[in-house]
CSV table of C-alpha atoms and ligand atoms in Angstrom, one decimal:
chain,number,residue,atom,x,y,z
A,1,MET,CA,111.5,146.9,173.3
A,2,ASP,CA,111.2,143.3,172.1
A,3,TYR,CA,111.8,144.5,168.6
A,4,LEU,CA,114.7,146.8,169.6
A,5,TRP,CA,116.5,143.9,171.3
A,6,ALA,CA,115.8,141.3,168.7
A,7,PRO,CA,119.3,141.4,167.2
A,8,TRP,CA,120.8,140.0,170.3
A,9,ARG,CA,118.8,136.8,169.7
A,10,LEU,CA,120.9,136.0,166.7
A,11,ALA,CA,123.4,133.3,167.5
A,12,TYR,CA,127.1,134.1,167.0
A,13,VAL,CA,127.5,130.9,165.1
A,14,THR,CA,124.8,128.4,164.2
A,15,ASN,CA,126.5,125.5,166.0
A,16,ALA,CA,127.5,127.5,169.2
A,17,SER,CA,125.6,125.4,171.6
A,18,GLY,CA,126.8,127.5,174.6
A,19,GLY,CA,125.2,124.9,176.8
A,20,ALA,CA,125.6,124.6,180.6
A,21,SER,CA,128.5,122.2,180.1
A,22,GLY,CA,130.3,124.5,177.7
A,23,GLY,CA,133.6,125.3,179.2
A,24,ALA,CA,136.5,127.4,177.9
A,25,ASP,CA,137.6,124.4,175.7
A,26,SER,CA,134.5,124.5,173.6
A,27,CYS,CA,134.0,128.3,173.7
A,28,ILE,CA,134.0,130.2,170.4
A,29,PHE,CA,135.2,133.4,172.1
A,30,CYS,CA,138.1,131.6,173.8
A,31,SER,CA,139.2,130.2,170.5
A,32,SER,CA,139.0,133.7,168.9
A,33,ALA,CA,141.2,135.0,171.7
A,34,ASP,CA,144.0,132.9,170.1
A,35,PRO,CA,146.1,135.4,168.0
A,36,SER,CA,146.2,132.9,165.1
A,37,ARG,CA,142.4,133.5,164.6
A,38,ASP,CA,142.6,137.0,163.3
A,39,ASP,CA,140.3,137.0,160.3
A,40,LEU,CA,137.4,138.6,162.0
A,41,VAL,CA,139.3,140.3,164.9
A,42,LEU,CA,139.6,144.1,164.5
A,43,VAL,CA,141.9,145.0,167.5
A,44,ARG,CA,143.3,143.5,170.7
A,45,SER,CA,143.8,145.2,174.0
A,46,ALA,CA,145.2,144.1,177.3
A,47,SER,CA,142.0,142.4,178.5
A,48,CYS,CA,139.7,142.4,175.5
A,49,TYR,CA,139.3,142.2,171.7
A,50,ALA,CA,136.9,143.5,169.1
A,51,ILE,CA,135.5,141.0,166.6
A,52,LEU,CA,133.0,141.2,163.8
A,53,ASN,CA,129.9,139.2,164.2
A,54,LEU,CA,130.0,136.3,161.7
A,55,TYR,CA,126.2,136.8,161.0
A,56,PRO,CA,125.8,140.5,161.3
A,57,TYR,CA,122.4,142.1,161.9
A,58,ASN,CA,123.6,145.2,160.1
A,59,ASN,CA,126.8,146.4,158.5
A,60,GLY,CA,129.4,146.9,161.2
A,61,HIS,CA,127.8,144.6,163.8
A,62,LEU,CA,130.7,143.8,166.1
A,63,MET,CA,131.4,142.6,169.6
A,64,ILE,CA,133.8,143.6,172.4
A,65,VAL,CA,134.9,140.3,174.1
A,66,LEU,CA,136.7,139.8,177.3
A,67,ASN,CA,139.9,137.6,176.8
A,68,ARG,CA,139.0,135.7,180.0
A,69,HIS,CA,136.2,133.1,180.1
A,70,VAL,CA,133.8,134.7,182.6
A,71,ALA,CA,130.0,134.9,182.2
A,72,THR,CA,129.1,138.1,184.1
A,73,LEU,CA,130.1,141.6,184.9
A,74,SER,CA,130.2,140.7,188.5
A,75,ALA,CA,133.1,138.3,187.8
A,76,THR,CA,135.3,140.9,186.1
A,77,THR,CA,138.1,142.9,187.6
A,78,ASP,CA,138.3,146.7,187.7
A,79,GLY,CA,141.0,146.6,185.0
A,80,GLU,CA,138.8,144.4,182.8
A,81,GLN,CA,135.8,146.7,183.2
A,82,ALA,CA,137.9,149.8,182.3
A,83,ASP,CA,139.3,148.0,179.2
A,84,LEU,CA,135.9,146.7,178.1
A,85,MET,CA,134.5,150.2,178.3
A,86,ARG,CA,137.5,151.7,176.6
A,87,LEU,CA,137.2,149.4,173.6
A,88,THR,CA,133.4,149.9,173.5
A,89,ARG,CA,134.0,153.6,173.3
A,90,HIS,CA,136.5,153.1,170.4
A,91,ALA,CA,133.9,150.9,168.7
A,92,GLU,CA,131.4,153.7,168.9
A,93,ILE,CA,133.8,156.1,167.4
A,94,ALA,CA,135.0,153.7,164.7
A,95,LEU,CA,131.4,152.8,163.6
A,96,THR,CA,130.4,156.4,163.6
A,97,GLU,CA,133.4,157.4,161.4
A,98,ALA,CA,133.1,154.4,159.0
A,99,TYR,CA,129.3,154.2,158.6
A,100,SER,CA,127.7,157.4,159.9
A,101,PRO,CA,124.8,155.4,161.4
A,102,HIS,CA,121.7,157.2,162.7
A,103,GLY,CA,122.0,155.3,166.0
A,104,ILE,CA,123.9,152.4,167.6
A,105,ASN,CA,122.5,149.6,169.8
A,106,ILE,CA,125.0,148.7,172.6
A,107,GLY,CA,124.1,145.8,174.7
A,108,ILE,CA,125.0,142.8,176.9
A,109,ASN,CA,122.9,139.7,177.2
A,110,LEU,CA,123.3,137.6,180.3
A,111,GLY,CA,121.7,134.2,180.0
A,112,ARG,CA,119.5,132.4,177.4
A,113,PRO,CA,116.2,134.2,178.3
A,114,ALA,CA,118.0,137.5,177.7
A,115,GLY,CA,119.0,136.3,174.2
A,116,ALA,CA,122.6,135.4,174.7
A,117,GLY,CA,124.0,133.3,171.8
A,118,VAL,CA,127.2,132.4,173.7
A,119,LEU,CA,126.1,132.0,177.3
A,120,ASP,CA,129.1,131.9,179.5
A,121,HIS,CA,131.6,134.3,177.9
A,122,LEU,CA,130.9,138.0,178.5
A,123,HIS,CA,130.7,140.2,175.4
A,124,VAL,CA,129.2,143.6,174.4
A,125,HIS,CA,127.3,143.9,171.1
A,126,LEU,CA,127.4,147.0,169.0
A,127,VAL,CA,124.9,147.3,166.1
A,128,PRO,CA,124.8,150.4,163.9
A,129,ARG,CA,121.2,151.4,163.1
A,130,TRP,CA,119.7,153.5,160.4
A,131,ASN,CA,116.3,155.0,160.2
A,132,GLY,CA,113.9,152.4,158.8
A,133,ASP,CA,116.6,149.7,158.6
A,134,ALA,CA,114.3,147.0,160.0
A,135,ASN,CA,112.1,147.5,157.0
A,136,PHE,CA,114.5,146.1,154.5
A,137,MET,CA,116.5,143.6,156.5
A,138,THR,CA,114.5,140.5,155.7
A,139,VAL,CA,115.5,137.0,156.7
A,140,VAL,CA,115.2,134.3,154.1
A,141,GLY,CA,116.1,130.8,155.3
A,142,ASN,CA,118.3,132.1,158.0
A,143,VAL,CA,120.5,134.0,155.5
A,144,ARG,CA,120.6,137.7,155.8
A,145,VAL,CA,121.5,139.6,152.7
A,146,LEU,CA,123.9,142.4,153.4
A,147,PRO,CA,125.4,144.9,151.0
A,148,GLU,CA,128.9,144.5,152.4
A,149,ASP,CA,131.1,141.5,153.1
A,150,LEU,CA,133.0,141.0,156.4
A,151,ALA,CA,136.5,141.5,154.9
A,152,SER,CA,135.4,144.9,153.6
A,153,THR,CA,134.0,145.8,157.0
A,154,ALA,CA,137.2,144.7,158.7
A,155,ALA,CA,139.3,146.8,156.3
A,156,LYS,CA,137.3,149.9,157.1
A,157,LEU,CA,137.3,149.5,160.9
A,158,ARG,CA,140.8,148.1,161.7
A,159,PRO,CA,142.7,151.3,160.9
A,160,ILE,CA,140.4,153.4,163.0
A,161,PHE,CA,140.8,151.1,166.0
A,162,GLN,CA,144.5,151.2,165.5
A,163,ARG,CA,144.6,155.0,165.4
A,164,LEU,CA,142.4,155.2,168.5
A,165,GLY,CA,144.7,152.8,170.4
A,166,ARG,CA,147.7,155.0,169.6
A,167,GLU,CA,145.8,158.2,170.6
A,168,ASP,CA,145.1,156.7,174.0
A,169,ARG,CA,148.7,156.1,175.0
B,201,LIG,ZN1,135.2,131.5,176.6
């Protein structure tokens, strides 16, 4: 299990301290909730947004992030929970269509010992997995070599999220 959950230990950004004093002002996810910061954002819903991980563990590694700066599921409303799961479902569909992975890790880390990179802003990770993928994903000097850039990933996933959003209405 340690190995399976290792991807969650990657920080979202290297300088995201996410310390105990980190409020909404210094929060990377709160700043990404700003509509002007759309380079990595794939879709926005009423309570959440989907965003690519800046340092993906695998192609398509994305996160569903609550708009509101809360740390735990216990602090969320019924509406936020429904929206969070709805977007997570869309992400599962989009990743499956775009990448045909053999599996997907879907997980939430609460707190530093659990591997959270951003401690106090709730988010769900989705990481597509392929048979044997851990064998070739080597880390050299903290730089992961991936065969696809983030702009290409976003271009593949955005239209699928948009279609799924329309189908839900
Ligand atoms: Zn925040």
